[in-house]
XYZ file of C-alpha atoms in Angstrom:
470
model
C -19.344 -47.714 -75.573
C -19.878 -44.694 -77.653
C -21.382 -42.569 -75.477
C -18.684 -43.541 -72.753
C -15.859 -42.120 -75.588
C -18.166 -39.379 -76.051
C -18.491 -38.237 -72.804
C -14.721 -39.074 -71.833
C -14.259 -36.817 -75.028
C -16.291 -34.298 -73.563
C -14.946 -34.113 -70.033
C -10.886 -33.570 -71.667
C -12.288 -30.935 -74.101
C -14.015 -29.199 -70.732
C -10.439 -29.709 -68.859
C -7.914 -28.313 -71.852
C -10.719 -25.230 -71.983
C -10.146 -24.811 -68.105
C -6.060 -25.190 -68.435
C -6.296 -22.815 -70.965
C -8.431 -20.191 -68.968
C -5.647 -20.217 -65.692
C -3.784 -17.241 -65.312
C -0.770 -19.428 -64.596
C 0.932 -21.125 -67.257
C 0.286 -24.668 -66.972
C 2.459 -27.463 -68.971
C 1.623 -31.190 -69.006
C 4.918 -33.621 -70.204
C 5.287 -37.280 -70.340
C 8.110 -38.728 -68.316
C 11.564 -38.059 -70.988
C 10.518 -34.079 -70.802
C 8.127 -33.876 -74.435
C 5.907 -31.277 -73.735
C 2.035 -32.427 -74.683
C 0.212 -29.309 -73.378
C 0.822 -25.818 -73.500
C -1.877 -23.216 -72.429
C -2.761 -19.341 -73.655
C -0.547 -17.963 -70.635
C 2.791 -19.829 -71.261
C 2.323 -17.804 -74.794
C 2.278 -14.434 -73.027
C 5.016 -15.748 -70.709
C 7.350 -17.341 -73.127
C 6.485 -16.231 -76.303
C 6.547 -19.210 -78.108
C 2.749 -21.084 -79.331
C 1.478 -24.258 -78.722
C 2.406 -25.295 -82.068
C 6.514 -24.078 -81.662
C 6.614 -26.335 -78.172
C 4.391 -29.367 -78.299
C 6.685 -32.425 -78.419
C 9.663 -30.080 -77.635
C 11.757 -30.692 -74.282
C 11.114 -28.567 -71.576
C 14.392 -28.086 -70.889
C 14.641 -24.904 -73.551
C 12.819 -23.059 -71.427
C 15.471 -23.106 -68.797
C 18.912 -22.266 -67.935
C 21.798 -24.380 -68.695
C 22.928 -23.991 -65.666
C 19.484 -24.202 -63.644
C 19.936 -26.061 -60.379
C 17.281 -28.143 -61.219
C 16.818 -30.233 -64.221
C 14.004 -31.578 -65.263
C 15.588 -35.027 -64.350
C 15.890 -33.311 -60.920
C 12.069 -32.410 -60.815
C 11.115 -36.183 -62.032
C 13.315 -37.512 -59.164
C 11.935 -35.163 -56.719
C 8.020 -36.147 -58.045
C 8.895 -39.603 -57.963
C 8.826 -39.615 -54.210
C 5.506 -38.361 -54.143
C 6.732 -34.723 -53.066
C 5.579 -31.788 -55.098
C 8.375 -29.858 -56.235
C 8.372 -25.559 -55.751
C 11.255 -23.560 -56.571
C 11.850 -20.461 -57.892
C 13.783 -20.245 -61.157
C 15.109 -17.851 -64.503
C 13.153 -19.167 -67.502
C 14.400 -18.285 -71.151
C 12.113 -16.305 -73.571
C 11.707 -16.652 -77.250
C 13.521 -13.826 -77.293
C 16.093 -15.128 -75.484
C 15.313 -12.713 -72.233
C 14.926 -14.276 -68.704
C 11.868 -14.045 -66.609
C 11.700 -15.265 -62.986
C 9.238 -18.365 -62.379
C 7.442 -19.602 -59.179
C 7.872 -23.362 -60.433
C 5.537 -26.194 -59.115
C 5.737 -29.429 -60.340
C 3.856 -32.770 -59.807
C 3.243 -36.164 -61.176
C 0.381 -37.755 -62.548
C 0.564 -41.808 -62.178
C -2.093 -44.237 -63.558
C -4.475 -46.812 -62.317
C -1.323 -49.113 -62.134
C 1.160 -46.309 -60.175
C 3.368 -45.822 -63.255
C 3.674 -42.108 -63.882
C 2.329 -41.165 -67.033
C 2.860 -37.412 -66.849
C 4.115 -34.552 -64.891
C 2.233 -31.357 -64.370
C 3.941 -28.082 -63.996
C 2.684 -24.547 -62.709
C 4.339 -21.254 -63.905
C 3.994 -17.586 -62.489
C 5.709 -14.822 -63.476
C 7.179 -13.520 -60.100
C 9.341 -10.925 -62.039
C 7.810 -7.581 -60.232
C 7.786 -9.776 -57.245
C 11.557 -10.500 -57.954
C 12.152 -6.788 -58.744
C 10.098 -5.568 -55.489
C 12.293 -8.207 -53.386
C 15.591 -7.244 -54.656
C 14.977 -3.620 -54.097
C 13.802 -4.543 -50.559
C 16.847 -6.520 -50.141
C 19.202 -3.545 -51.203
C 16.786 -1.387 -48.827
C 17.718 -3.439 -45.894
C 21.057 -3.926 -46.737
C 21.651 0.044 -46.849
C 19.509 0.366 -43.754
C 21.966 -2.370 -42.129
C 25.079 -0.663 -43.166
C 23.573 2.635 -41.651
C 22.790 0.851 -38.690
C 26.490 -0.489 -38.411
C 27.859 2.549 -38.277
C 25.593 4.258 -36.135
C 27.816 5.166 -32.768
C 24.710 4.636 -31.056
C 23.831 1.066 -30.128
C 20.918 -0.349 -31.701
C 18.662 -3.197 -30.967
C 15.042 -4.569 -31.351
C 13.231 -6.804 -29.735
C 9.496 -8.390 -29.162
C 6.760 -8.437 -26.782
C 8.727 -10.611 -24.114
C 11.694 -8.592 -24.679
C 13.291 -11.290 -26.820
C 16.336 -9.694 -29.031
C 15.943 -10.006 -32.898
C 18.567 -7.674 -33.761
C 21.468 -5.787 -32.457
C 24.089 -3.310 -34.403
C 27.813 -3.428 -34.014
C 27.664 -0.871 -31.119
C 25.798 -3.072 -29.550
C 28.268 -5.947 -29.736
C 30.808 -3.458 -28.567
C 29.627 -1.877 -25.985
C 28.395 -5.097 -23.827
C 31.177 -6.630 -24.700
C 29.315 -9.766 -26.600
C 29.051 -11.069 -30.140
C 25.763 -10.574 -31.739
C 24.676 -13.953 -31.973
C 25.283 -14.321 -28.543
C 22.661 -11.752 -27.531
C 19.875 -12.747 -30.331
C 17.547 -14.740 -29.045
C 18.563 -13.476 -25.376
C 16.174 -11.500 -23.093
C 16.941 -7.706 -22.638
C 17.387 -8.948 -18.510
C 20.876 -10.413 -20.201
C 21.975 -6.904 -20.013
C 21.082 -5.552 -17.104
C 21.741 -5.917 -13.299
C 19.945 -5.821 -10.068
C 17.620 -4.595 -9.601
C 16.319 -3.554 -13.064
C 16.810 -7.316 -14.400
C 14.391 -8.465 -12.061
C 11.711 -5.180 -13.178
C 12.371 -6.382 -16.940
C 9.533 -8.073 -17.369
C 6.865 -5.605 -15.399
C 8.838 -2.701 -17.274
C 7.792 -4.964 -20.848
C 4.418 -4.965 -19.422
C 4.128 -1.679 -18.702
C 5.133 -0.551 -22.433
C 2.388 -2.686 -23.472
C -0.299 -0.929 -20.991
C -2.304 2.158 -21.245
C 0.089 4.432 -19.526
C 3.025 3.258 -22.221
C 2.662 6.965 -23.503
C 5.162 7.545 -20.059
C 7.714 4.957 -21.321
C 7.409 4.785 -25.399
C 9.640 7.640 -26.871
C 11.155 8.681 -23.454
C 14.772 8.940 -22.093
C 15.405 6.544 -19.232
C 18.620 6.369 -17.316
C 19.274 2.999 -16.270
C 22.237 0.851 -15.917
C 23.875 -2.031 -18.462
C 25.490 -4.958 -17.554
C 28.861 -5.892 -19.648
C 29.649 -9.300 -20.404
C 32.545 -9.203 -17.836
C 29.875 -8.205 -15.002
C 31.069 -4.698 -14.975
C 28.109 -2.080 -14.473
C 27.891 1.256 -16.390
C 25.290 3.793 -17.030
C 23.218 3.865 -20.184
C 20.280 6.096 -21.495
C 17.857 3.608 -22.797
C 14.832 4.800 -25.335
C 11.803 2.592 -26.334
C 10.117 2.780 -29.571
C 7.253 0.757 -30.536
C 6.521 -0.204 -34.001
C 3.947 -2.531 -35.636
C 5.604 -5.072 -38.458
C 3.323 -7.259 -40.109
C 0.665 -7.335 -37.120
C 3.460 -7.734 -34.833
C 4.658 -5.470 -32.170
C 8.060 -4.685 -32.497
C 9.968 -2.347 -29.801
C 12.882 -0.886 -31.086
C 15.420 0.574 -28.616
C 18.801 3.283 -28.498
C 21.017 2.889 -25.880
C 24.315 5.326 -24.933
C 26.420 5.211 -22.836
C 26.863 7.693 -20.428
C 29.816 6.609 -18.192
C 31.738 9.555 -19.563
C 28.890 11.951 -18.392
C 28.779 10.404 -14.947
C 32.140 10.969 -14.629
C 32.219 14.309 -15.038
C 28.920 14.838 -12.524
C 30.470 12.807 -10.326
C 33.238 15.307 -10.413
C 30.878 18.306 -10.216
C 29.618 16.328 -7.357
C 33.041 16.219 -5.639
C 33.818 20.249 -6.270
C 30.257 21.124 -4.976
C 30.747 19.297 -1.407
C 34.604 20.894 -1.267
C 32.908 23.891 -1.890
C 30.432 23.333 0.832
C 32.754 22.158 3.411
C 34.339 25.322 2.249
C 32.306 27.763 3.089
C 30.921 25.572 5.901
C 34.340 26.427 7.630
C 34.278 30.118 6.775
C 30.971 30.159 8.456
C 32.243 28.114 11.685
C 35.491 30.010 11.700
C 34.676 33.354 10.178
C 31.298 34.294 10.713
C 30.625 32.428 13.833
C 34.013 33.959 15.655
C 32.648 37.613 14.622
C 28.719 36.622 15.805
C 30.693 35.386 19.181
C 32.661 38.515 19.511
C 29.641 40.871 19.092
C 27.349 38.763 21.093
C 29.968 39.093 24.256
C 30.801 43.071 23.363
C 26.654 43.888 23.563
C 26.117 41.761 26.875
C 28.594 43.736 28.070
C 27.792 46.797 27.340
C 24.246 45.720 28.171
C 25.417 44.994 32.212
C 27.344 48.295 32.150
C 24.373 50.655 31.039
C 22.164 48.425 33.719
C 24.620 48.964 36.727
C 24.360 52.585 35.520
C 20.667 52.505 35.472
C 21.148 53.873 32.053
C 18.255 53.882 29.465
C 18.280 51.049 26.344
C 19.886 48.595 28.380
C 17.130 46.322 27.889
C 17.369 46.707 24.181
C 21.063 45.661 24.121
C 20.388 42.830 25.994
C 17.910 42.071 23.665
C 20.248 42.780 20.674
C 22.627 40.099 21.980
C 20.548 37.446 22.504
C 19.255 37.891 18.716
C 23.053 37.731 17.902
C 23.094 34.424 20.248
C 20.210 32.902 17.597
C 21.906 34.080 14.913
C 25.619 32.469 16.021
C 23.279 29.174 17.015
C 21.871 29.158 13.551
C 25.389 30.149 11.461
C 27.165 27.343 13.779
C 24.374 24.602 13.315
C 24.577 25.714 8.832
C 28.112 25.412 8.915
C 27.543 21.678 10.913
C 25.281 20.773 8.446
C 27.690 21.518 5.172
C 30.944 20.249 6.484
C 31.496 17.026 5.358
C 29.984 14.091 7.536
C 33.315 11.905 8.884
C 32.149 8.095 8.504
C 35.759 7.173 8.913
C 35.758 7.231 12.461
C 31.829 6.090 13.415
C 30.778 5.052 9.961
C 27.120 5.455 8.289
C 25.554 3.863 10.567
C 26.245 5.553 13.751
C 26.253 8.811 11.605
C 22.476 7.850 10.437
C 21.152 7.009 13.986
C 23.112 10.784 15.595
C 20.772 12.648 12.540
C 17.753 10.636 13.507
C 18.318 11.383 17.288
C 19.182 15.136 16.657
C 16.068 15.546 14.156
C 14.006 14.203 17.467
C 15.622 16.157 19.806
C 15.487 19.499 17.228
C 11.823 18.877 15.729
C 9.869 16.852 18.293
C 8.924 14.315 15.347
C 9.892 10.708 16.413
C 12.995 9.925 14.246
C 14.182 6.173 14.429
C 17.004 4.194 12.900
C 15.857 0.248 11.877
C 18.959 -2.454 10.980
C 19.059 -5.410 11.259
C 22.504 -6.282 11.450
C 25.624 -4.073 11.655
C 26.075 -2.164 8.547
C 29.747 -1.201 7.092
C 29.924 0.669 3.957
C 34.048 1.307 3.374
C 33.299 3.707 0.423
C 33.259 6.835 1.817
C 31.675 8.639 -1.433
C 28.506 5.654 -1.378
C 28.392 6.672 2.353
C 27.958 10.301 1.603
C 25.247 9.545 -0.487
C 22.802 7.512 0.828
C 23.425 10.152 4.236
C 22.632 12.824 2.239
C 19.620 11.077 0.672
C 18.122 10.052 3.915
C 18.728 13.814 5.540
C 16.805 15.414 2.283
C 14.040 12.841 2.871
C 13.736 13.568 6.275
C 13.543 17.243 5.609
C 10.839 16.583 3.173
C 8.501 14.136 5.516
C 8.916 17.313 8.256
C 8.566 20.262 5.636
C 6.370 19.248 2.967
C 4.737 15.763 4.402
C 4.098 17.056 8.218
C 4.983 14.080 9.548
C 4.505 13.074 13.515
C 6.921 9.785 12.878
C 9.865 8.599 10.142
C 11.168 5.658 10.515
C 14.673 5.083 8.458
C 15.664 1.185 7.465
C 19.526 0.299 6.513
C 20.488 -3.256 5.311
C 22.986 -4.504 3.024
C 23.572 -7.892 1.151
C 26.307 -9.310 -1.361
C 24.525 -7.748 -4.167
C 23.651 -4.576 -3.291
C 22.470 -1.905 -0.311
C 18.935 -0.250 0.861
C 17.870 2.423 2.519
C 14.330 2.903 2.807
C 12.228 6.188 4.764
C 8.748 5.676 5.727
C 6.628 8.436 7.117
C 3.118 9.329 8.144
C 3.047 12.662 6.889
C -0.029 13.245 4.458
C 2.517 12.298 1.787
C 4.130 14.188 -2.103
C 2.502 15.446 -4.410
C 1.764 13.908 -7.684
C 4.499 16.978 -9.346
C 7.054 16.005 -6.437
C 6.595 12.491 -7.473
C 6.989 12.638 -11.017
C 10.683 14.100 -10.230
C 9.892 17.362 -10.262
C 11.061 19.202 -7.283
C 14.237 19.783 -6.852
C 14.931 17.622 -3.302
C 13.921 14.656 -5.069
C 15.685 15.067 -8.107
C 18.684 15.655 -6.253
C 18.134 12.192 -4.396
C 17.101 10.797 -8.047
C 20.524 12.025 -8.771
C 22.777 10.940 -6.393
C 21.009 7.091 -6.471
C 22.156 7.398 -9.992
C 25.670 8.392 -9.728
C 25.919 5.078 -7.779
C 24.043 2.936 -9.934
C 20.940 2.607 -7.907
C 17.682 3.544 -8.157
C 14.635 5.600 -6.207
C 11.419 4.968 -5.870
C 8.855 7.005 -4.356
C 5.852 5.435 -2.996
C 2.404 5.773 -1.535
C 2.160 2.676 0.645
C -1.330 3.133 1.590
C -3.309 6.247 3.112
C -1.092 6.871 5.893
C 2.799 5.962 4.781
C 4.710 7.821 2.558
C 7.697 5.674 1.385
C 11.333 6.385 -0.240
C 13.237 3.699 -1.265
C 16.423 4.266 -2.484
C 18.885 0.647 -3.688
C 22.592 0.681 -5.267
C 24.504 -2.333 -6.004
C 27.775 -2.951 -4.291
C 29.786 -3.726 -7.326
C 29.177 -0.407 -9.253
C 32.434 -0.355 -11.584
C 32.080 3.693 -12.581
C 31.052 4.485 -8.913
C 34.056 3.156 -7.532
C-alpha cells in the first residue's frame, strides 16, 4: 500500500513538473472556479505567482464583461465539448492581453467532474498582426470601391470570390448575386460557351498569351443587353491556391466612336468612288474616243505613229476598265434591293468569272439580314478573305458558308490555298485585323484556322441582339 502511494506520489510530482515545463499556461480548477494549479507560464503571462492565485477564482483574470463566464465554460464542458475561444485576460497590472482559451473537464471513475483544465496562449502579436491585416484589407477594399475600373477575382473554374462596386454597376447585378457565379454569367454567345476552354487555357503552358494581356470581348448585362469590354487576366498564388484576378472596362463609348470613324471612312469611299466613276472615268472615256480617232485618221492617211495611237487608246481602255471596276468596288454595296445574300453569291460569281478560281456560295436556307450596317460587314469581311485565299493563300477553290439562327449569324471561308502565316494569324497584317475589327464592332468574333493540310478556314460569328451595334 505504500509503495502504491509512493508511486501515485511519484507519477503527480512527474505531471506538475511537465505542466510546469509547457509553454502554454495551463490552470487546473475544481468545479465553483478555485484555482488549484498554476504553472511557470501563467506567471510570465499574468504576472501574478502561484502563491497570489491558488484558491482564487478564475474569474479575476477576465473581463467583467467577457462573453463567457466561467459558468459559461462549465456548461459548455459539461456536454462533453471542449470549449476554444479567444478572449482579453486582465494582468496584475491591470493591462489586457489576448488569450487563445481552451477549456475541458476532467470527471472521475464515477462521471462526476472533479476539475476543469484550461489552456492559455498569448495570441497578442497574433492579435496585433490580424488587426493590422484587417485594416490592410479594409483600405485595400475601399481602394478597390472606388476604382472606376471593375474589379473581380475568381478561381480555377472561374468561380467569382469577389467583385468591386464597378462591377455591380456595370452588369447591372448586386454583388452577392454574382459571388459564387461562374464568369459564363457574364458573358454571351459565343464566348460563354469558350469559358471554360479559355479557363483551361490560362492554366496551360501557352497562358504567357492570355495572363497579363488585353482581350476585347463582350459582357453580358443583367437585362441581356450586350456591350464591349476589355477584359485582363492576372494570375496570383494565395496560400497554394491559384487565384486569377481580372480588370474589365468598358468600351461601348470607344466603339461608338469607331463605329463612327467606320461610317465617315465608307462615305468617304463611296465618295471618291463616284469621283472616280463620274470624274475620272468620263475624262479616261473622252481621251480613249479622241486617240481612236485620231488613230483611224492618221491610218486612212497612211500617216506614220498610227499604230502607236491605237495602241495609246487601248492602254487608256485598261486604264478606264480598271478606274470603273475601283470605283465599283468602293461605292457602297445596295443590300436593300437584293440583300446579302444575293450580293455574296454576284462577288463569288464575279471573283470566278475575273480570277478563274472556283468561287461558291453555301446556305442552307434563305438568309435576311435587315441591318444594313451588319450586312456591310460581314460583305466586306468575306471580300477581304477572298482577296487573301487568291493573293496570299493561292488558292484553286473558296468556298463561302452563310447561315443564321435566333442567337446569332456565321459566315465561314474555306480555301485550299497553302494557307497564313503564323504573323498573319496572330493578327498581324493589316486585312485581318481589319476583319478582326469589323467582327468586333458587331460583337462577334474571328477565328482563323488551319483545318488540316489542305483548308485554310475563316470563321467569322456576331450575335443578332448586339445592343451597341444596333
Amino acid at each position: 500500500m505504500e509503495e502504491d502511494l509512493g508511486m501515485a506520489s511519484q507519477f503527480t510530482y512527474q505531471i506538475e513538473n511537465i505542466l510546469e515545463s509547457i509553454l502554454h499556461g495551463v490552470i487546473v480548477t475544481d468545479t465553483r472556479g478555485r484555482i488549484l494549479f498554476w504553472n511557470r507560464a501563467n506567471r510570465e503571462m499574468f504576472g501574478y505567482t502561484e502563491q497570489e492565485m491558488l484558491n482564487r477564482p478564475i474569474n479575476i483574470l477576465f473581463e467583467k464583461d467577457s462573453k463567457i463566464p466561467f459558468k459559461e465554460i462549465l456548461r459548455k464542458c459539461s456536454l462533453s465539448e471542449p470549449v476554444i475561444g479567444r478572449w482579453h485576460g486582465i494582468r496584475k497590472d491591470g493591462s489586457l492581453v489576448w488569450l487563445e482559451v481552451r477549456a475541458k473537464l476532467v470527471k472521475s471513475e464515477n462521471s462526476n467532474p472533479d476539475y476543469c483544465v484550461i489552456s492559455l496562449g498569448d495570441i497578442d502579436k497574433f492579435k496585433d498582426t490580424e488587426n493590422r491585416l484587417n485594416q490592410s484589407q479594409a483600405v485595400f477594399e475601399l481602394i478597390l470601391e472606388d476604382i472606376s475600373d471593375a474589379i473581380f477575382t475568381s478561381d480555377e473554374k472561374g468561380e467569382i470570390l469577389f467583385v468591386n462596386r464597378a462591377v455591380s454597376e456595370m452588369f447591372g447585378y448586386e454583388k452577392d448575386e454574382l459571388v459564387g457565379k461562374n464568369l459564363k454569367y457574364l458573358m454571351p454567345f459565343p464566348f460563354n460557351e469558350s469559358q471554360d476552354n479559355f479557363m483551361e487555357g490560362t492554366l496551360s503552358a501557352g497562358s504567357k498569351k492570355i495572363i497579363g494581356k488585353d482581350r476585347e470581348i463582350f459582357g453580358l448585362r443583367k437585362n441581356d443587353a450586350v456591350f464591349p469590354i476589355e477584359l485582363v487576366i492576372s494570375k496570383i498564388r494565395l496560400e497554394g491556391d491559384r487565384v486569377f484576378a481580372g480588370v474589365v472596362r468598358d468600351l461601348s463609348v470607344r466603339r461608338a466612336l469607331e463605329r463612327k470613324l467606320i461610317e465617315i471612312g465608307n462615305e468617304e469611299r463611296q465618295r471618291i468612288g463616284r469621283n472616280l466613276h463620274d470624274g475620272l472615268g468620263q475624262m479616261l472615256t473622252g481621251i480613249r474616243m479622241l486617240s481612236e480617232n485620231l488613230a483611224k485618221k492618221l491610218n486612212a492617211n497612211a500617216l506614220p505613229c498610227a499604230d502607236d495611237v491605237q495602241e495609246i487608246a487601248e492602254l487608256i481602255h485598261e486604264a478606264d476598265e480598271m478606274v470603273r471596276t475601283i470605283s465599283r468596288e468602293m461605292v457602297q454595296v445596295d443590300f436593300e434591293k437584293s440583300g446579302l445574300q444575293v450580293a455574296l453569291d454576284n462577288l463569288c460569281k464575279k471573283t470566278t468569272k475575273l480570277t478563274g478560281v472556283n468561287c461558291e456560295l453555301m446556305v442552307t436556307e434563305t438568309v435576311e439580314i435587315d441591318d444594313h450596317s451588319m450586312a456591310l460587314h460581314l460583305y466586306r469581311i468575306i471580300q477581304e478573305a477572298i482577296n487573301n485565299a487568291i493573293k496570299h493563300g493561292k488558292a484553286d477553290s473558296i468556298v463561302v458558308r452563310l447561315s443564321r439562327n435566333g442567337h446569332h449569324t456565321s459566315i465561314t471561308v474555306d480555301d485550299d490555298g497553302v494557307g497564313f502565316c503564323k504573323d498573319s494569324e496572330m493578327g498581324d497584317g493589316v486585312g485581318i485585323q481589319i476583319m478582326k475589327h469589323r467582327a468586333a464592332v458587331m460583337g462577334g468574333t474571328l477565328e482563323i484556322q488551319r483545318i488540316d493540310e489542305s483548308v485554310t478556314r475563316i470563321r467569322c460569328i456576331v450575335p443578332n441582339n448586339h445592343e451597341d451595334f444596333k
